Amino acid sequence: MSHCREDGRHEPETELERALALRFGGYASFITPNDPIRTDFHGDSPAREFDRLLDRYLSSQTRVLDLGCGVGFSLCRVARRAASVTGIDLQIELLEAARERVSRSGLTNVELVAGDTCDAATVAALPEGFDLAFSRRGPFLTSALAEKLSADALFIVELVQDFLGLKEVFGRTPFLPASSGDPDGAITAQAGVGFVPVSSKSYWYEEYFADSDHLARNLKQGAPLQNWWMDACPYDDERDRAALELYARYNATPLGIRLVGHRRIYVFRRQATQFYPVIGEPGRPSVGDLSLKGREK
Ligand SMILES: C[S@@+](CC[C@H](N)C(=O)[O-])C[C@H]1O[C@@H](n2cnc3c(N)ncnc32)[C@H](O)[C@@H]1O
């Protein structure tokens, strides 16, 4: 059984996982030598909170949907306590490792689906009636996915947001008048598919790297260096080394080169959003009535 660290990363166990760990590292929740030499959560780890929330909402009756299940660490953990779990991911190799992990764990209540959560045919083929959906640093709910959830379903999502100051130094901040990432854009996006927040919790934590080579190896393995809606622009030594050395110089501490990360966890519940709260209440006119009155005047 793999050990889960406070940062949510796990030891690779098989040959396939060791190969995937070298390629995907922390992105796929693997421990690698490129990880920080030290991470400080100051007693409040987002990974632990995510597990706590999953446990809080799970029962032996719960039908679960894992969006972007990766190699299936959370999926297998959840499947031991749920009625069933369906995991979906577009990375075939990660899904293959999830398949191995499911079979090694002896779980018989798991279905794995290869595909994109934005693809209509893939989503249409999913079963109906999930009580709980979650996305651990994976995709959001779409309206097609929302239709696959039960009337009182919950959705738990963890987002990895910026490392403070990093995008600016690397010239990766969107060059727009309002360029900073809107952390609550998630609320607007999910309200649009009929889910409103129960809670939203932010975390700022510190990671320390031994030297600039160590930090460069970590960035190459997939740190978020651009906003999710921009084309990927990964770290490139030739182009970015000078910026990295500048960052390292500004952020040198006795513990190592410091990065301050930001993650956010939301719990959403299904509720039709009343964008006009005074309209459509009992005893008040509906939108149709109002527009008719307007035309009569
Ligand atoms: C940061 S990884 C996290 C994986 C896993 N949830 C974990 O905690 O280890 C994000 C995962 O979401 C998957 N993913 C991203 N967008 C997706 C989409 N539109 N449809 C399906 N999977 C997606 C990626 O392939 C990747 O496996």
mmCIF file of C-alpha atoms and ligand atoms in Angstrom:
data_model
loop_
_atom_site.group_PDB
_atom_site.id
_atom_site.type_symbol
_atom_site.label_atom_id
_atom_site.label_comp_id
_atom_site.label_asym_id
_atom_site.label_seq_id
_atom_site.Cartn_x
_atom_site.Cartn_y
_atom_site.Cartn_z
ATOM 1 C CA MET A 1 0.000 0.000 0.000
ATOM 2 C CA SER A 2 1.511 3.324 -0.988
ATOM 3 C CA HIS A 3 2.210 5.981 1.597
ATOM 4 C CA CYS A 4 0.577 9.394 1.037
ATOM 5 C CA ARG A 5 2.703 12.346 2.109
ATOM 6 C CA GLU A 6 1.355 15.590 3.512
ATOM 7 C CA ASP A 7 1.746 17.170 0.057
ATOM 8 C CA GLY A 8 -0.432 14.445 -1.514
ATOM 9 C CA ARG A 9 2.433 12.689 -3.315
ATOM 10 C CA HIS A 10 2.996 8.925 -3.361
ATOM 11 C CA GLU A 11 5.913 6.555 -3.968
ATOM 12 C CA PRO A 12 5.792 4.885 -7.383
ATOM 13 C CA GLU A 13 5.409 1.142 -6.810
ATOM 14 C CA THR A 14 5.723 -0.685 -10.136
ATOM 15 C CA GLU A 15 7.975 -0.420 -13.195
ATOM 16 C CA LEU A 16 5.219 1.417 -15.079
ATOM 17 C CA GLU A 17 4.747 3.870 -12.187
ATOM 18 C CA ARG A 18 8.498 4.500 -11.887
ATOM 19 C CA ALA A 19 8.623 5.383 -15.597
ATOM 20 C CA LEU A 20 5.567 7.649 -15.257
ATOM 21 C CA ALA A 21 7.030 9.291 -12.133
ATOM 22 C CA LEU A 22 10.109 10.308 -14.131
ATOM 23 C CA ARG A 23 7.905 11.924 -16.792
ATOM 24 C CA PHE A 24 5.022 13.392 -14.817
ATOM 25 C CA GLY A 25 6.385 13.779 -11.257
ATOM 26 C CA GLY A 26 4.169 15.773 -8.895
ATOM 27 C CA TYR A 27 1.643 16.456 -11.686
ATOM 28 C CA ALA A 28 0.558 12.820 -11.380
ATOM 29 C CA SER A 29 1.075 12.869 -7.569
ATOM 30 C CA PHE A 30 4.356 10.912 -7.651
ATOM 31 C CA ILE A 31 7.340 11.503 -5.355
ATOM 32 C CA THR A 32 10.507 12.178 -7.382
ATOM 33 C CA PRO A 33 14.020 13.503 -6.673
ATOM 34 C CA ASN A 34 12.876 16.815 -8.217
ATOM 35 C CA ASP A 35 10.487 17.489 -5.308
ATOM 36 C CA PRO A 36 11.278 20.324 -2.899
ATOM 37 C CA ILE A 37 13.734 19.445 -0.119
ATOM 38 C CA ARG A 38 11.189 20.793 2.337
ATOM 39 C CA THR A 39 7.498 21.798 2.227
ATOM 40 C CA ASP A 40 5.812 23.774 5.021
ATOM 41 C CA PHE A 41 2.030 23.604 5.326
ATOM 42 C CA HIS A 42 2.084 25.128 8.807
ATOM 43 C CA GLY A 43 -0.271 22.443 10.108
ATOM 44 C CA ASP A 44 -2.948 22.726 7.400
ATOM 45 C CA SER A 45 -2.348 20.639 4.287
ATOM 46 C CA PRO A 46 -4.726 20.919 1.286
ATOM 47 C CA ALA A 47 -4.146 17.237 0.442
ATOM 48 C CA ARG A 48 -5.217 16.173 3.939
ATOM 49 C CA GLU A 49 -8.240 18.494 3.733
ATOM 50 C CA PHE A 50 -9.267 17.015 0.386
ATOM 51 C CA ASP A 51 -9.101 13.478 1.827
ATOM 52 C CA ARG A 52 -11.052 14.625 4.884
ATOM 53 C CA LEU A 53 -13.815 16.084 2.693
ATOM 54 C CA LEU A 54 -14.019 12.934 0.575
ATOM 55 C CA ASP A 55 -14.321 10.830 3.746
ATOM 56 C CA ARG A 56 -16.941 13.206 5.145
ATOM 57 C CA TYR A 57 -19.260 12.814 2.164
ATOM 58 C CA LEU A 58 -18.677 9.112 1.382
ATOM 59 C CA SER A 59 -20.803 6.175 2.443
ATOM 60 C CA SER A 60 -21.136 2.600 1.251
ATOM 61 C CA GLN A 61 -24.119 3.776 -0.866
ATOM 62 C CA THR A 62 -22.259 6.571 -2.677
ATOM 63 C CA ARG A 63 -21.702 6.428 -6.431
ATOM 64 C CA VAL A 64 -18.607 8.499 -7.203
ATOM 65 C CA LEU A 65 -17.195 10.154 -10.339
ATOM 66 C CA ASP A 66 -13.454 11.072 -10.358
ATOM 67 C CA LEU A 67 -12.682 13.691 -13.050
ATOM 68 C CA GLY A 68 -9.036 13.470 -14.180
ATOM 69 C CA CYS A 69 -8.288 10.400 -12.053
ATOM 70 C CA GLY A 70 -4.645 10.144 -13.226
ATOM 71 C CA VAL A 71 -2.985 6.966 -11.908
ATOM 72 C CA GLY A 72 -5.862 6.463 -9.473
ATOM 73 C CA PHE A 73 -4.401 7.129 -6.010
ATOM 74 C CA SER A 74 -7.564 8.889 -4.772
ATOM 75 C CA LEU A 75 -9.838 6.705 -6.866
ATOM 76 C CA CYS A 76 -8.607 3.499 -5.162
ATOM 77 C CA ARG A 77 -8.721 5.082 -1.718
ATOM 78 C CA VAL A 78 -12.340 6.185 -2.290
ATOM 79 C CA ALA A 79 -13.431 2.902 -3.907
ATOM 80 C CA ARG A 80 -12.740 1.001 -0.672
ATOM 81 C CA ARG A 81 -15.578 2.937 1.025
ATOM 82 C CA ALA A 82 -17.988 3.734 -1.836
ATOM 83 C CA ALA A 83 -20.629 1.726 -3.704
ATOM 84 C CA SER A 84 -18.800 2.372 -6.995
ATOM 85 C CA VAL A 85 -16.303 4.763 -8.575
ATOM 86 C CA THR A 86 -15.971 5.792 -12.220
ATOM 87 C CA GLY A 87 -12.669 7.456 -13.143
ATOM 88 C CA ILE A 88 -12.130 9.360 -16.372
ATOM 89 C CA ASP A 89 -8.832 10.647 -17.794
ATOM 90 C CA LEU A 90 -7.521 11.656 -21.209
ATOM 91 C CA GLN A 91 -3.920 10.488 -20.588
ATOM 92 C CA ILE A 92 -3.913 6.863 -21.701
ATOM 93 C CA GLU A 93 -0.626 5.990 -19.957
ATOM 94 C CA LEU A 94 -1.789 7.384 -16.611
ATOM 95 C CA LEU A 95 -5.066 5.509 -16.991
ATOM 96 C CA GLU A 96 -3.125 2.298 -17.717
ATOM 97 C CA ALA A 97 -1.305 2.724 -14.389
ATOM 98 C CA ALA A 98 -4.699 3.344 -12.722
ATOM 99 C CA ARG A 99 -5.957 0.081 -14.235
ATOM 100 C CA GLU A 100 -2.957 -1.813 -12.782
ATOM 101 C CA ARG A 101 -3.467 -0.150 -9.391
ATOM 102 C CA VAL A 102 -7.177 -1.094 -9.340
ATOM 103 C CA SER A 103 -6.426 -4.703 -10.166
ATOM 104 C CA ARG A 104 -3.538 -4.862 -7.626
ATOM 105 C CA SER A 105 -5.927 -3.508 -4.989
ATOM 106 C CA GLY A 106 -8.484 -6.229 -5.787
ATOM 107 C CA LEU A 107 -11.234 -3.638 -6.291
ATOM 108 C CA THR A 108 -14.259 -4.774 -8.281
ATOM 109 C CA ASN A 109 -16.437 -1.642 -8.059
ATOM 110 C CA VAL A 110 -14.336 0.601 -10.363
ATOM 111 C CA GLU A 111 -14.891 1.614 -13.974
ATOM 112 C CA LEU A 112 -12.155 3.486 -15.872
ATOM 113 C CA VAL A 113 -12.980 5.561 -18.931
ATOM 114 C CA ALA A 114 -10.392 6.903 -21.387
ATOM 115 C CA GLY A 115 -11.497 10.261 -22.747
ATOM 116 C CA ASP A 116 -11.881 14.000 -22.456
ATOM 117 C CA THR A 117 -14.532 15.368 -20.082
ATOM 118 C CA CYS A 118 -15.255 18.029 -22.751
ATOM 119 C CA ASP A 119 -16.067 15.389 -25.378
ATOM 120 C CA ALA A 120 -19.851 14.995 -25.773
ATOM 121 C CA ALA A 121 -19.794 11.340 -26.890
ATOM 122 C CA THR A 122 -17.475 10.292 -24.020
ATOM 123 C CA VAL A 123 -19.681 11.992 -21.435
ATOM 124 C CA ALA A 124 -22.921 10.686 -23.001
ATOM 125 C CA ALA A 125 -21.612 7.118 -22.562
ATOM 126 C CA LEU A 126 -21.064 7.570 -18.795
ATOM 127 C CA PRO A 127 -23.626 6.044 -16.429
ATOM 128 C CA GLU A 128 -26.167 8.325 -14.688
ATOM 129 C CA GLY A 129 -26.865 9.172 -11.050
ATOM 130 C CA PHE A 130 -23.498 9.921 -9.403
ATOM 131 C CA ASP A 131 -23.957 11.252 -5.842
ATOM 132 C CA LEU A 132 -20.450 12.687 -5.498
ATOM 133 C CA ALA A 133 -18.046 13.989 -8.127
ATOM 134 C CA PHE A 134 -14.526 15.154 -7.409
ATOM 135 C CA SER A 135 -11.601 16.588 -9.311
ATOM 136 C CA ARG A 136 -8.200 16.607 -7.705
ATOM 137 C CA ARG A 137 -6.357 19.194 -9.780
ATOM 138 C CA GLY A 138 -8.252 17.939 -12.861
ATOM 139 C CA PRO A 139 -11.107 19.332 -15.001
ATOM 140 C CA PHE A 140 -14.231 21.229 -13.874
ATOM 141 C CA LEU A 141 -17.847 20.127 -14.223
ATOM 142 C CA THR A 142 -19.425 20.850 -17.591
ATOM 143 C CA SER A 143 -23.190 21.013 -18.154
ATOM 144 C CA ALA A 144 -23.118 17.559 -19.804
ATOM 145 C CA LEU A 145 -21.281 16.109 -16.784
ATOM 146 C CA ALA A 146 -23.674 17.877 -14.395
ATOM 147 C CA GLU A 147 -26.574 16.020 -16.043
ATOM 148 C CA LYS A 148 -24.927 12.739 -15.012
ATOM 149 C CA LEU A 149 -25.099 13.705 -11.308
ATOM 150 C CA SER A 150 -28.028 13.061 -8.958
ATOM 151 C CA ALA A 151 -30.393 15.858 -7.819
ATOM 152 C CA ASP A 152 -28.537 16.411 -4.522
ATOM 153 C CA ALA A 153 -25.002 15.677 -5.741
ATOM 154 C CA LEU A 154 -21.881 17.379 -4.396
ATOM 155 C CA PHE A 155 -18.727 18.305 -6.309
ATOM 156 C CA ILE A 156 -15.331 18.691 -4.563
ATOM 157 C CA VAL A 157 -12.492 20.280 -6.521
ATOM 158 C CA GLU A 158 -8.886 21.205 -5.750
ATOM 159 C CA LEU A 159 -7.128 23.826 -7.879
ATOM 160 C CA VAL A 160 -3.395 24.479 -7.987
ATOM 161 C CA GLN A 161 -3.063 28.181 -8.560
ATOM 162 C CA ASP A 162 -0.037 30.411 -8.918
ATOM 163 C CA PHE A 163 3.294 30.362 -7.206
ATOM 164 C CA LEU A 164 3.576 33.919 -5.936
ATOM 165 C CA GLY A 165 5.727 36.094 -8.190
ATOM 166 C CA LEU A 166 6.906 33.240 -10.400
ATOM 167 C CA LYS A 167 4.895 33.950 -13.559
ATOM 168 C CA GLU A 168 5.818 37.621 -13.409
ATOM 169 C CA VAL A 169 9.578 36.876 -13.278
ATOM 170 C CA PHE A 170 9.232 34.419 -16.173
ATOM 171 C CA GLY A 171 7.110 36.784 -18.263
ATOM 172 C CA ARG A 172 4.147 34.383 -18.195
ATOM 173 C CA THR A 173 1.460 36.674 -16.747
ATOM 174 C CA PRO A 174 -1.284 37.371 -19.322
ATOM 175 C CA PHE A 175 -0.483 40.694 -20.969
ATOM 176 C CA LEU A 176 -3.931 42.187 -20.369
ATOM 177 C CA PRO A 177 -5.264 45.109 -18.303
ATOM 178 C CA ALA A 178 -6.966 42.692 -15.873
ATOM 179 C CA SER A 179 -4.360 40.000 -15.921
ATOM 180 C CA SER A 180 -4.344 38.440 -12.478
ATOM 181 C CA GLY A 181 -6.054 35.041 -12.206
ATOM 182 C CA ASP A 182 -9.564 35.412 -10.748
ATOM 183 C CA PRO A 183 -9.592 32.730 -8.060
ATOM 184 C CA ASP A 184 -13.374 32.798 -7.853
ATOM 185 C CA GLY A 185 -13.788 32.364 -11.615
ATOM 186 C CA ALA A 186 -14.475 28.777 -10.513
ATOM 187 C CA ILE A 187 -17.644 29.912 -8.755
ATOM 188 C CA THR A 188 -18.956 31.670 -11.865
ATOM 189 C CA ALA A 189 -18.064 28.691 -14.065
ATOM 190 C CA GLN A 190 -19.770 26.142 -11.822
ATOM 191 C CA ALA A 191 -22.830 28.366 -11.167
ATOM 192 C CA GLY A 192 -23.325 28.315 -14.933
ATOM 193 C CA VAL A 193 -23.866 24.539 -14.800
ATOM 194 C CA GLY A 194 -26.124 24.664 -11.720
ATOM 195 C CA PHE A 195 -23.643 24.239 -8.833
ATOM 196 C CA VAL A 196 -23.053 26.806 -6.081
ATOM 197 C CA PRO A 197 -20.350 26.772 -3.406
ATOM 198 C CA VAL A 198 -20.716 25.331 0.074
ATOM 199 C CA SER A 199 -17.181 26.394 0.968
ATOM 200 C CA SER A 200 -13.957 27.693 -0.513
ATOM 201 C CA LYS A 201 -10.652 27.421 1.282
ATOM 202 C CA SER A 202 -7.280 28.910 0.285
ATOM 203 C CA TYR A 203 -3.853 27.604 1.206
ATOM 204 C CA TRP A 204 -0.473 29.312 0.955
ATOM 205 C CA TYR A 205 2.420 26.956 1.575
ATOM 206 C CA GLU A 206 6.179 27.086 1.127
ATOM 207 C CA GLU A 207 8.473 24.854 -0.856
ATOM 208 C CA TYR A 208 12.288 25.018 -0.647
ATOM 209 C CA PHE A 209 14.781 23.933 -3.320
ATOM 210 C CA ALA A 210 18.457 23.092 -2.776
ATOM 211 C CA ASP A 211 19.778 25.223 -5.662
ATOM 212 C CA SER A 212 18.730 26.655 -9.017
ATOM 213 C CA ASP A 213 19.375 23.347 -10.875
ATOM 214 C CA HIS A 214 17.018 21.593 -8.483
ATOM 215 C CA LEU A 215 14.344 24.277 -9.007
ATOM 216 C CA ALA A 216 14.825 24.097 -12.803
ATOM 217 C CA ARG A 217 14.269 20.297 -12.767
ATOM 218 C CA ASN A 218 11.080 20.788 -10.775
ATOM 219 C CA LEU A 219 9.751 23.515 -13.091
ATOM 220 C CA LYS A 220 10.466 21.339 -16.132
ATOM 221 C CA GLN A 221 8.248 18.667 -14.610
ATOM 222 C CA GLY A 222 5.142 20.790 -14.921
ATOM 223 C CA ALA A 223 4.831 23.697 -12.447
ATOM 224 C CA PRO A 224 1.919 25.951 -13.486
ATOM 225 C CA LEU A 225 3.794 28.626 -15.452
ATOM 226 C CA GLN A 226 0.786 29.904 -17.372
ATOM 227 C CA ASN A 227 -2.925 30.443 -16.805
ATOM 228 C CA TRP A 228 -4.982 27.372 -17.648
ATOM 229 C CA TRP A 229 -6.645 29.087 -20.637
ATOM 230 C CA MET A 230 -3.312 30.026 -22.275
ATOM 231 C CA ASP A 231 -1.241 27.748 -24.521
ATOM 232 C CA ALA A 232 1.272 25.727 -22.507
ATOM 233 C CA CYS A 233 4.632 27.476 -22.172
ATOM 234 C CA PRO A 234 6.810 25.139 -20.096
ATOM 235 C CA TYR A 235 10.162 26.080 -18.560
ATOM 236 C CA ASP A 236 12.949 26.105 -21.156
ATOM 237 C CA ASP A 237 16.562 26.387 -19.926
ATOM 238 C CA GLU A 238 17.829 28.346 -22.916
ATOM 239 C CA ARG A 239 15.048 30.945 -22.754
ATOM 240 C CA ASP A 240 14.304 31.013 -19.020
ATOM 241 C CA ARG A 241 17.558 30.347 -17.148
ATOM 242 C CA ALA A 242 18.388 34.032 -16.586
ATOM 243 C CA ALA A 243 14.927 34.629 -15.068
ATOM 244 C CA LEU A 244 15.340 31.547 -12.894
ATOM 245 C CA GLU A 245 18.683 32.804 -11.528
ATOM 246 C CA LEU A 246 17.064 36.169 -10.773
ATOM 247 C CA TYR A 247 14.189 34.457 -8.942
ATOM 248 C CA ALA A 248 16.670 32.280 -7.026
ATOM 249 C CA ARG A 249 18.698 35.346 -5.985
ATOM 250 C CA TYR A 250 15.624 37.231 -4.735
ATOM 251 C CA ASN A 251 14.238 34.204 -2.879
ATOM 252 C CA ALA A 252 17.350 32.654 -1.315
ATOM 253 C CA THR A 253 16.751 31.702 2.341
ATOM 254 C CA PRO A 254 18.793 29.652 4.830
ATOM 255 C CA LEU A 255 16.421 26.712 4.062
ATOM 256 C CA GLY A 256 16.881 26.945 0.286
ATOM 257 C CA ILE A 257 15.239 28.784 -2.619
ATOM 258 C CA ARG A 258 11.690 29.525 -1.554
ATOM 259 C CA LEU A 259 8.511 29.163 -3.654
ATOM 260 C CA VAL A 260 5.153 30.145 -2.152
ATOM 261 C CA GLY A 261 2.359 28.026 -3.620
ATOM 262 C CA HIS A 262 -1.379 28.689 -3.614
ATOM 263 C CA ARG A 263 -4.070 26.015 -3.731
ATOM 264 C CA ARG A 264 -7.802 26.262 -3.338
ATOM 265 C CA ILE A 265 -10.437 23.664 -2.441
ATOM 266 C CA TYR A 266 -14.142 24.159 -3.154
ATOM 267 C CA VAL A 267 -17.190 22.110 -2.224
ATOM 268 C CA PHE A 268 -20.137 22.773 -4.551
ATOM 269 C CA ARG A 269 -23.757 21.605 -4.210
ATOM 270 C CA ARG A 270 -26.365 21.455 -6.888
ATOM 271 C CA GLN A 271 -28.708 24.405 -6.864
ATOM 272 C CA ALA A 272 -30.255 26.293 -9.756
ATOM 273 C CA THR A 273 -28.663 29.737 -9.569
ATOM 274 C CA GLN A 274 -31.131 32.605 -9.207
ATOM 275 C CA PHE A 275 -29.246 35.261 -11.071
ATOM 276 C CA TYR A 276 -32.223 37.643 -10.395
ATOM 277 C CA PRO A 277 -33.121 36.695 -6.803
ATOM 278 C CA VAL A 278 -36.259 38.911 -6.713
ATOM 279 C CA ILE A 279 -37.787 37.267 -9.782
ATOM 280 C CA GLY A 280 -39.599 33.941 -9.766
ATOM 281 C CA GLU A 281 -40.243 33.882 -5.976
ATOM 282 C CA PRO A 282 -43.784 32.842 -4.852
ATOM 283 C CA GLY A 283 -46.110 35.848 -5.254
ATOM 284 C CA ARG A 284 -43.666 37.726 -7.462
ATOM 285 C CA PRO A 285 -43.769 37.992 -11.237
ATOM 286 C CA SER A 286 -41.696 35.624 -13.331
ATOM 287 C CA VAL A 287 -39.327 36.878 -16.025
ATOM 288 C CA GLY A 288 -42.044 36.141 -18.662
ATOM 289 C CA ASP A 289 -44.641 38.270 -16.808
ATOM 290 C CA LEU A 290 -42.251 41.183 -16.537
ATOM 291 C CA SER A 291 -41.321 41.240 -20.199
ATOM 292 C CA LEU A 292 -45.057 41.063 -21.172
ATOM 293 C CA LYS A 293 -45.846 44.044 -18.920
ATOM 294 C CA GLY A 294 -43.019 45.995 -20.501
ATOM 295 C CA ARG A 295 -44.547 45.521 -23.947
ATOM 296 C CA GLU A 296 -48.065 46.520 -22.817
ATOM 297 C CA LYS A 297 -46.926 49.955 -21.579
HETATM 298 C C1 LIG B 1 -2.741 17.285 -12.029
HETATM 299 S S1 LIG B 1 -3.254 15.738 -12.645
HETATM 300 C C2 LIG B 1 -3.992 15.051 -11.196
HETATM 301 C C3 LIG B 1 -4.306 13.580 -11.315
HETATM 302 C C4 LIG B 1 -5.033 12.963 -10.119
HETATM 303 N N1 LIG B 1 -6.359 13.561 -9.911
HETATM 304 C C5 LIG B 1 -4.194 13.064 -8.862
HETATM 305 O O1 LIG B 1 -4.648 13.697 -7.889
HETATM 306 O O2 LIG B 1 -3.090 12.517 -8.860
HETATM 307 C C6 LIG B 1 -4.657 16.188 -13.660
HETATM 308 C C7 LIG B 1 -5.262 15.018 -14.405
HETATM 309 O O3 LIG B 1 -6.435 15.469 -15.075
HETATM 310 C C8 LIG B 1 -6.442 14.926 -16.376
HETATM 311 N N2 LIG B 1 -7.249 15.812 -17.215
HETATM 312 C C9 LIG B 1 -7.066 17.147 -17.420
HETATM 313 N N3 LIG B 1 -8.023 17.646 -18.239
HETATM 314 C C10 LIG B 1 -8.837 16.605 -18.552
HETATM 315 C C11 LIG B 1 -10.011 16.487 -19.353
HETATM 316 N N4 LIG B 1 -10.530 17.530 -19.984
HETATM 317 N N5 LIG B 1 -10.588 15.267 -19.455
HETATM 318 C C12 LIG B 1 -10.066 14.194 -18.804
HETATM 319 N N6 LIG B 1 -8.967 14.253 -18.018
HETATM 320 C C13 LIG B 1 -8.351 15.434 -17.900
HETATM 321 C C14 LIG B 1 -4.969 14.862 -16.773
HETATM 322 O O4 LIG B 1 -4.734 13.945 -17.825
HETATM 323 C C15 LIG B 1 -4.327 14.440 -15.452
HETATM 324 O O5 LIG B 1 -4.269 13.050 -15.304
#
